[in-house]
C-alpha cells in the first residue's frame, strides 16, 4: 500500500488563509501574553497619570523612575534566566550589599581607582555566582537552599566587611547612578539633543531589525505574523520610544547613565536568550530537564553559568546601588531578591520554568516601579504601598493562570 | 429504553475552543458486560469518558446521560463516584510515597470518628481488597516500591473500595507486559462475573477481541458502530481496524527490502548496575550489533533490561558501574556523555516522550532542532531562518499535522509528537538510531507512517534498533531480533526464523537456561 494513511487533510504550503483565527491566536502562544503585559503597563501609567494630576510623567520623575529602579531591572534580567531554568536565587540582595562593600572598601582602604574597583566588584560577583552554581549544578542541592544559605552568608560577610557604612566615594563613581549623559550637542527648544539622537537611533535600529527579519521570513516562505499586526507593533513601539525620548530630553539631565546600562543589558540578554545556543539550552532545560539532557545538552554546565551570570548582574546592581547611596551600607539590598522575583512573575515567567522573557521581566520591573512612584507622589503610606504591590503580584499571576485555563488544555 | 442497559449516553456533544471533540455521540452499555471503546488517537474516547465521569461537569457538554434508568448530572468526579462510576486513567493517579492502603482509601479515609484515621481498619480492609484483585503485597508497602502492573491492581482495588458499579479503564494495559496484562484482563472478567460492568479503552486489538462482549467504535468525535463480539460471526482485528480508520488496512507493515552493509555498531559484554541499588545487575554481559541498512529488534518482557541497555549505551544516561566495550564502525569508542554519543553518530529516541523526549511547552521548531542545534549555529548564535526551514521540511516530510512549526508540541496528538521526536533525531543525522517503543500509544494510521519512516532510515544506510513490547511489530519491521531476559541476551533470530512463540520462549528464559 503506497498511499499515506491521513485521516485529516494536510495543510498545503503557502495556503495561510485556511488557518482559522483560533489556530492563529493559539499560534501566537506566549506572545499574546506579552502584549497583555505591555497593555497592563500602559494602563497603570495612564491610571497614575490621572491620579497624580499629571505629575507621574513629569520629565524629572521619569528620569528618577529609571534611576530608582535600575537595580530591579538589572537583577530581573539575571533572575528571569534563573527562573526559566527552573531555579530561584534568593541571595541577590545580599550579593548587592556584599559587592558594594568590596567596591567601597577597595576605593577607601586600598586606594584602588574607581574603575578598577568596579572590575574587582564584578569579579567578586562572578566568584559568588560560581560558588553557588557549583553547589546547585555539580552537587545537586536545590537552588532554593543554596541561595538561601548564600543570602545569609553574604549578608554576614557584608556586615563583617562594611560594619555599618563606608562613605566618601569619588564623585565620578557616584555619577553612574545619579548622572546623565553629557549634553554635548546642545538643546533644541529645551530638549537635550543627545537624548533625541539616542531615542531616534533606538527606534531606527528596532525597525531595521524587525523589517529585515520579516523580509527574511518571507524569502524563506516561513510562517510570520499578519502584516497589520506587525505594523501596529511598530507604530506602538514608535509612540512608546518617542514619548520616553521626548520626556527624558526635557528632564534636568537628559538621558540617565543607568538607562544606557540597562538598555545595553536588555538588548544583549534578549539576544542571548532568543538567538543563541546557550539561551535555547536554558529554555530546553526549564521546559523538560531530562529531555534536554537526553538531547545532549550539558545541563550542569548551563546551570553553573546561569548562576555565574546572575552573580555578575547582582554585582552590576551592587555597583549602581552603591553609587546611588553614595556609600556602601551593610543593610543595602534588602528584599531586592523579592523585587526581582516579583518582576519576573508579573512579566509572565512560569513558576515551573521553561517560560519567561527578558522583555517581560523588564516590563514587570517597570510596573512595580511605576506603582512605587505613583503611590509615593500620592503620598500613600509606605506600609500600604507594600501591601498594594503584593496584591498586584498575586493578581497578575492569577490573571495569567485564569487566562491559560480559559485557553483550554484538553 | 432497554431495561438491560446500565448506561446510556445520548447525543453527547462536547466543544472546546475551536474544536468539536465529540459530536452527537451515543453509547449504550448493558448491565454486566465488558464494553470496549476503540478509535484512533484523538477520536474522542478519553473525552467521552471524562464527560461520563464528571471530569467535564454537567453543563459543559450537550446531551443526556442515563445511569441505571435515571438521568444523572454529575458536577464532578465525586458525584460520579458516589453513583458507582469510577474511572481509572491512563496515567495512574497514585501517590508514590504513600502506602498501598493509604492510596486505596485516599479521599475516603477509614475513620474511627472525628477525622482520626483507624489504621487497623484501613489496613485490614485494604488487605481484603488486595486479595480480591489477586495482589500479594502488604497493605503498608509504599506504592513507589511496586511495579506498574501491581499499581494498576491497586487502582482497581481502590475502585472496588468505592462500591463500583461501572468501571472505566482508560488504556489499562498500555504500560504492562503480557503477563501482567493477562492477569489484569482475567481480573476484569472476574469482576464481570460479580456483576460489575466495565468500559475499557484500548489500542490493543487482540485484547479487545478476547475480552470485550461488545465494541463501540468512535472516529473523529462520532460514533461509527457498535459491534457484537460474541455474535454468530467472530469479529476480526481487521474488522475493527476498518471501522477505526474508515477503510480496510491491507498491510499493517510497509514493504521493506533490506540492503545490509558493514557493521556500524557493536556492543560487547555490556554490564550495567542499577543506579541506586548498585548491587543489582540490570544488564549482564549483553553483546549486540547492528549493520548499516539493518533494522534490529530488541524483544523482552518488562524488566528484561532493553531500555536500560539502550540508555546506558547512549552516553551512560542510565545505570552505574557500567562495563563493556562499544565499537563504532569497527573502532572502539568511549561514550561517557550524551553529547559524545551524539557526536559519534548514535541517537536514542525515548519510550516516554512526554517525560524524556520533548519540551511540551515549546514549539515544534525548537524541539526538532534541540539535539543538533550546533549544526544551525555559528559562534553560538542560532540561525533561526535556517532552523525554520529545517523544521518546515520535516513537518512536510514526516507529515506532522500542525498548522505551523510554531505550534506547541504539547497540543499535538501522540502520533504527531512521536514524529517530532523522530524528526529531532533524524535531523541530528546519526548512523545508529535506537527507537524505544516508537509506536507506543499512537493510533494505527500513524503507526504505519512511523514504520515507513523507519524503513526509509534503513534505506539511507543507517543502522536502526527498535525496542518494542509488541511482538507482531518486531516481526513485521525487523530484519533480525535479539531477545532479552533478566538483563541477558538469550536469543537471536533472523526475520525468516522468527515467530512469536520462539521469541516468547527466549524472552521467558530463566538464568539457568530453562523456560519460565
PDB file of C-alpha atoms in Angstrom, chain A residues 184-325:
ATOM      1  CA  UNK A 184      27.462  67.670  24.072  1.00  0.00           C
ATOM      2  CA  UNK A 185      25.048  68.515  21.285  1.00  0.00           C
ATOM      3  CA  UNK A 186      23.184  71.393  22.868  1.00  0.00           C
ATOM      4  CA  UNK A 187      19.428  71.949  23.080  1.00  0.00           C
ATOM      5  CA  UNK A 188      16.551  72.326  20.650  1.00  0.00           C
ATOM      6  CA  UNK A 189      13.555  74.003  22.287  1.00  0.00           C
ATOM      7  CA  UNK A 190      14.931  72.992  25.692  1.00  0.00           C
ATOM      8  CA  UNK A 191      15.257  69.351  24.612  1.00  0.00           C
ATOM      9  CA  UNK A 192      18.585  67.613  25.063  1.00  0.00           C
ATOM     10  CA  UNK A 193      19.762  66.654  21.563  1.00  0.00           C
ATOM     11  CA  UNK A 194      21.845  63.685  22.745  1.00  0.00           C
ATOM     12  CA  UNK A 195      18.685  62.111  24.141  1.00  0.00           C
ATOM     13  CA  UNK A 196      16.751  62.765  20.950  1.00  0.00           C
ATOM     14  CA  UNK A 197      19.518  61.204  18.881  1.00  0.00           C
ATOM     15  CA  UNK A 198      19.660  58.126  21.101  1.00  0.00           C
ATOM     16  CA  UNK A 199      15.873  57.725  21.001  1.00  0.00           C
ATOM     17  CA  UNK A 200      15.760  58.059  17.241  1.00  0.00           C
ATOM     18  CA  UNK A 201      18.636  55.639  16.813  1.00  0.00           C
ATOM     19  CA  UNK A 202      16.968  53.118  19.136  1.00  0.00           C
ATOM     20  CA  UNK A 203      13.759  53.155  17.127  1.00  0.00           C
ATOM     21  CA  UNK A 204      15.621  53.050  13.814  1.00  0.00           C
ATOM     22  CA  UNK A 205      17.599  50.018  14.961  1.00  0.00           C
ATOM     23  CA  UNK A 206      14.444  48.296  16.161  1.00  0.00           C
ATOM     24  CA  UNK A 207      12.556  48.987  12.943  1.00  0.00           C
ATOM     25  CA  UNK A 208      15.515  47.940  10.830  1.00  0.00           C
ATOM     26  CA  UNK A 209      15.999  44.580  12.566  1.00  0.00           C
ATOM     27  CA  UNK A 210      12.271  43.850  12.591  1.00  0.00           C
ATOM     28  CA  UNK A 211      11.816  44.620   8.906  1.00  0.00           C
ATOM     29  CA  UNK A 212      14.903  42.653   7.971  1.00  0.00           C
ATOM     30  CA  UNK A 213      13.732  39.654   9.997  1.00  0.00           C
ATOM     31  CA  UNK A 214      10.336  39.822   8.346  1.00  0.00           C
ATOM     32  CA  UNK A 215      11.794  40.064   4.872  1.00  0.00           C
ATOM     33  CA  UNK A 216      13.946  37.048   5.545  1.00  0.00           C
ATOM     34  CA  UNK A 217      10.969  35.074   6.819  1.00  0.00           C
ATOM     35  CA  UNK A 218       9.088  35.882   3.658  1.00  0.00           C
ATOM     36  CA  UNK A 219      12.032  34.951   1.478  1.00  0.00           C
ATOM     37  CA  UNK A 220      12.174  31.542   3.125  1.00  0.00           C
ATOM     38  CA  UNK A 221       8.418  31.173   2.931  1.00  0.00           C
ATOM     39  CA  UNK A 222       8.112  30.709   6.693  1.00  0.00           C
ATOM     40  CA  UNK A 223       5.223  31.459   8.973  1.00  0.00           C
ATOM     41  CA  UNK A 224       5.020  35.105  10.032  1.00  0.00           C
ATOM     42  CA  UNK A 225       2.535  37.300  11.826  1.00  0.00           C
ATOM     43  CA  UNK A 226      -0.056  39.236   9.851  1.00  0.00           C
ATOM     44  CA  UNK A 227       1.153  42.462   8.284  1.00  0.00           C
ATOM     45  CA  UNK A 228      -1.409  44.560  10.138  1.00  0.00           C
ATOM     46  CA  UNK A 229      -0.226  43.230  13.478  1.00  0.00           C
ATOM     47  CA  UNK A 230       3.373  43.812  12.512  1.00  0.00           C
ATOM     48  CA  UNK A 231       2.679  47.409  11.519  1.00  0.00           C
ATOM     49  CA  UNK A 232       0.644  48.064  14.653  1.00  0.00           C
ATOM     50  CA  UNK A 233       3.520  46.821  16.778  1.00  0.00           C
ATOM     51  CA  UNK A 234       5.980  49.085  15.011  1.00  0.00           C
ATOM     52  CA  UNK A 235       3.716  52.118  15.358  1.00  0.00           C
ATOM     53  CA  UNK A 236       3.140  51.409  19.051  1.00  0.00           C
ATOM     54  CA  UNK A 237       6.889  50.983  19.567  1.00  0.00           C
ATOM     55  CA  UNK A 238       7.455  54.308  17.802  1.00  0.00           C
ATOM     56  CA  UNK A 239       4.931  56.021  20.078  1.00  0.00           C
ATOM     57  CA  UNK A 240       6.409  54.435  23.209  1.00  0.00           C
ATOM     58  CA  UNK A 241      10.033  55.166  22.403  1.00  0.00           C
ATOM     59  CA  UNK A 242       9.112  58.619  21.105  1.00  0.00           C
ATOM     60  CA  UNK A 243       7.236  59.534  24.261  1.00  0.00           C
ATOM     61  CA  UNK A 244      10.018  58.369  26.600  1.00  0.00           C
ATOM     62  CA  UNK A 245      12.636  60.129  24.473  1.00  0.00           C
ATOM     63  CA  UNK A 246      10.850  63.463  24.431  1.00  0.00           C
ATOM     64  CA  UNK A 247      10.021  63.368  28.116  1.00  0.00           C
ATOM     65  CA  UNK A 248      13.594  62.466  29.067  1.00  0.00           C
ATOM     66  CA  UNK A 249      15.081  65.060  26.737  1.00  0.00           C
ATOM     67  CA  UNK A 250      13.242  67.707  28.713  1.00  0.00           C
ATOM     68  CA  UNK A 251      14.440  66.450  32.084  1.00  0.00           C
ATOM     69  CA  UNK A 252      17.147  68.203  34.068  1.00  0.00           C
ATOM     70  CA  UNK A 253      19.947  65.924  32.940  1.00  0.00           C
ATOM     71  CA  UNK A 254      18.767  64.251  29.770  1.00  0.00           C
ATOM     72  CA  UNK A 255      19.434  60.512  29.461  1.00  0.00           C
ATOM     73  CA  UNK A 256      20.339  58.883  32.793  1.00  0.00           C
ATOM     74  CA  UNK A 257      23.519  56.801  32.554  1.00  0.00           C
ATOM     75  CA  UNK A 258      21.829  53.847  34.232  1.00  0.00           C
ATOM     76  CA  UNK A 259      19.223  53.803  31.482  1.00  0.00           C
ATOM     77  CA  UNK A 260      22.014  53.316  28.967  1.00  0.00           C
ATOM     78  CA  UNK A 261      23.440  50.484  31.094  1.00  0.00           C
ATOM     79  CA  UNK A 262      20.027  48.830  31.403  1.00  0.00           C
ATOM     80  CA  UNK A 263      19.325  49.337  27.697  1.00  0.00           C
ATOM     81  CA  UNK A 264      22.565  47.695  26.656  1.00  0.00           C
ATOM     82  CA  UNK A 265      21.956  44.785  29.045  1.00  0.00           C
ATOM     83  CA  UNK A 266      18.394  44.294  27.786  1.00  0.00           C
ATOM     84  CA  UNK A 267      19.468  44.183  24.153  1.00  0.00           C
ATOM     85  CA  UNK A 268      22.425  41.906  24.851  1.00  0.00           C
ATOM     86  CA  UNK A 269      20.493  39.494  27.047  1.00  0.00           C
ATOM     87  CA  UNK A 270      17.436  39.392  24.787  1.00  0.00           C
ATOM     88  CA  UNK A 271      19.805  38.357  22.043  1.00  0.00           C
ATOM     89  CA  UNK A 272      21.432  35.793  24.313  1.00  0.00           C
ATOM     90  CA  UNK A 273      18.104  34.267  25.319  1.00  0.00           C
ATOM     91  CA  UNK A 274      16.426  34.431  21.939  1.00  0.00           C
ATOM     92  CA  UNK A 275      19.135  33.793  19.452  1.00  0.00           C
ATOM     93  CA  UNK A 276      21.999  31.827  20.926  1.00  0.00           C
ATOM     94  CA  UNK A 277      22.521  28.164  21.632  1.00  0.00           C
ATOM     95  CA  UNK A 278      23.093  28.968  25.300  1.00  0.00           C
ATOM     96  CA  UNK A 279      19.736  30.747  25.563  1.00  0.00           C
ATOM     97  CA  UNK A 280      17.966  27.923  23.833  1.00  0.00           C
ATOM     98  CA  UNK A 281      19.506  25.450  26.204  1.00  0.00           C
ATOM     99  CA  UNK A 282      18.154  27.415  29.159  1.00  0.00           C
ATOM    100  CA  UNK A 283      14.620  27.164  27.798  1.00  0.00           C
ATOM    101  CA  UNK A 284      15.113  23.495  26.954  1.00  0.00           C
ATOM    102  CA  UNK A 285      16.292  22.699  30.487  1.00  0.00           C
ATOM    103  CA  UNK A 286      13.443  24.618  32.077  1.00  0.00           C
ATOM    104  CA  UNK A 287      10.853  23.055  29.794  1.00  0.00           C
ATOM    105  CA  UNK A 288      11.949  19.485  30.367  1.00  0.00           C
ATOM    106  CA  UNK A 289      15.247  18.818  32.068  1.00  0.00           C
ATOM    107  CA  UNK A 290      15.605  15.081  31.370  1.00  0.00           C
ATOM    108  CA  UNK A 291      14.606  15.563  27.742  1.00  0.00           C
ATOM    109  CA  UNK A 292      17.221  18.287  27.378  1.00  0.00           C
ATOM    110  CA  UNK A 293      19.866  16.042  28.926  1.00  0.00           C
ATOM    111  CA  UNK A 294      18.918  13.233  26.549  1.00  0.00           C
ATOM    112  CA  UNK A 295      19.204  15.666  23.651  1.00  0.00           C
ATOM    113  CA  UNK A 296      22.838  16.236  24.504  1.00  0.00           C
ATOM    114  CA  UNK A 297      22.520  19.458  26.494  1.00  0.00           C
ATOM    115  CA  UNK A 298      25.124  19.661  29.246  1.00  0.00           C
ATOM    116  CA  UNK A 299      22.590  20.655  31.874  1.00  0.00           C
ATOM    117  CA  UNK A 300      25.126  21.003  34.680  1.00  0.00           C
ATOM    118  CA  UNK A 301      27.303  23.383  32.741  1.00  0.00           C
ATOM    119  CA  UNK A 302      24.311  25.506  31.770  1.00  0.00           C
ATOM    120  CA  UNK A 303      23.113  25.627  35.388  1.00  0.00           C
ATOM    121  CA  UNK A 304      26.574  26.632  36.553  1.00  0.00           C
ATOM    122  CA  UNK A 305      26.902  29.524  34.099  1.00  0.00           C
ATOM    123  CA  UNK A 306      23.409  30.787  34.817  1.00  0.00           C
ATOM    124  CA  UNK A 307      24.458  31.313  38.405  1.00  0.00           C
ATOM    125  CA  UNK A 308      27.792  32.867  37.471  1.00  0.00           C
ATOM    126  CA  UNK A 309      25.804  35.202  35.250  1.00  0.00           C
ATOM    127  CA  UNK A 310      23.345  36.307  37.907  1.00  0.00           C
ATOM    128  CA  UNK A 311      26.307  36.772  40.263  1.00  0.00           C
ATOM    129  CA  UNK A 312      27.831  39.248  37.808  1.00  0.00           C
ATOM    130  CA  UNK A 313      24.498  41.004  37.261  1.00  0.00           C
ATOM    131  CA  UNK A 314      23.999  41.259  41.009  1.00  0.00           C
ATOM    132  CA  UNK A 315      27.445  42.851  41.133  1.00  0.00           C
ATOM    133  CA  UNK A 316      26.402  45.367  38.457  1.00  0.00           C
ATOM    134  CA  UNK A 317      23.331  46.149  40.539  1.00  0.00           C
ATOM    135  CA  UNK A 318      25.609  46.440  43.575  1.00  0.00           C
ATOM    136  CA  UNK A 319      27.833  48.953  41.797  1.00  0.00           C
ATOM    137  CA  UNK A 320      24.828  51.014  40.703  1.00  0.00           C
ATOM    138  CA  UNK A 321      23.134  50.879  44.067  1.00  0.00           C
ATOM    139  CA  UNK A 322      26.272  51.815  45.996  1.00  0.00           C
ATOM    140  CA  UNK A 323      26.761  54.758  43.652  1.00  0.00           C
ATOM    141  CA  UNK A 324      23.196  55.797  44.233  1.00  0.00           C
ATOM    142  CA  UNK A 325      23.576  55.751  48.008  1.00  0.00           C
TER     143      UNK A 325
END
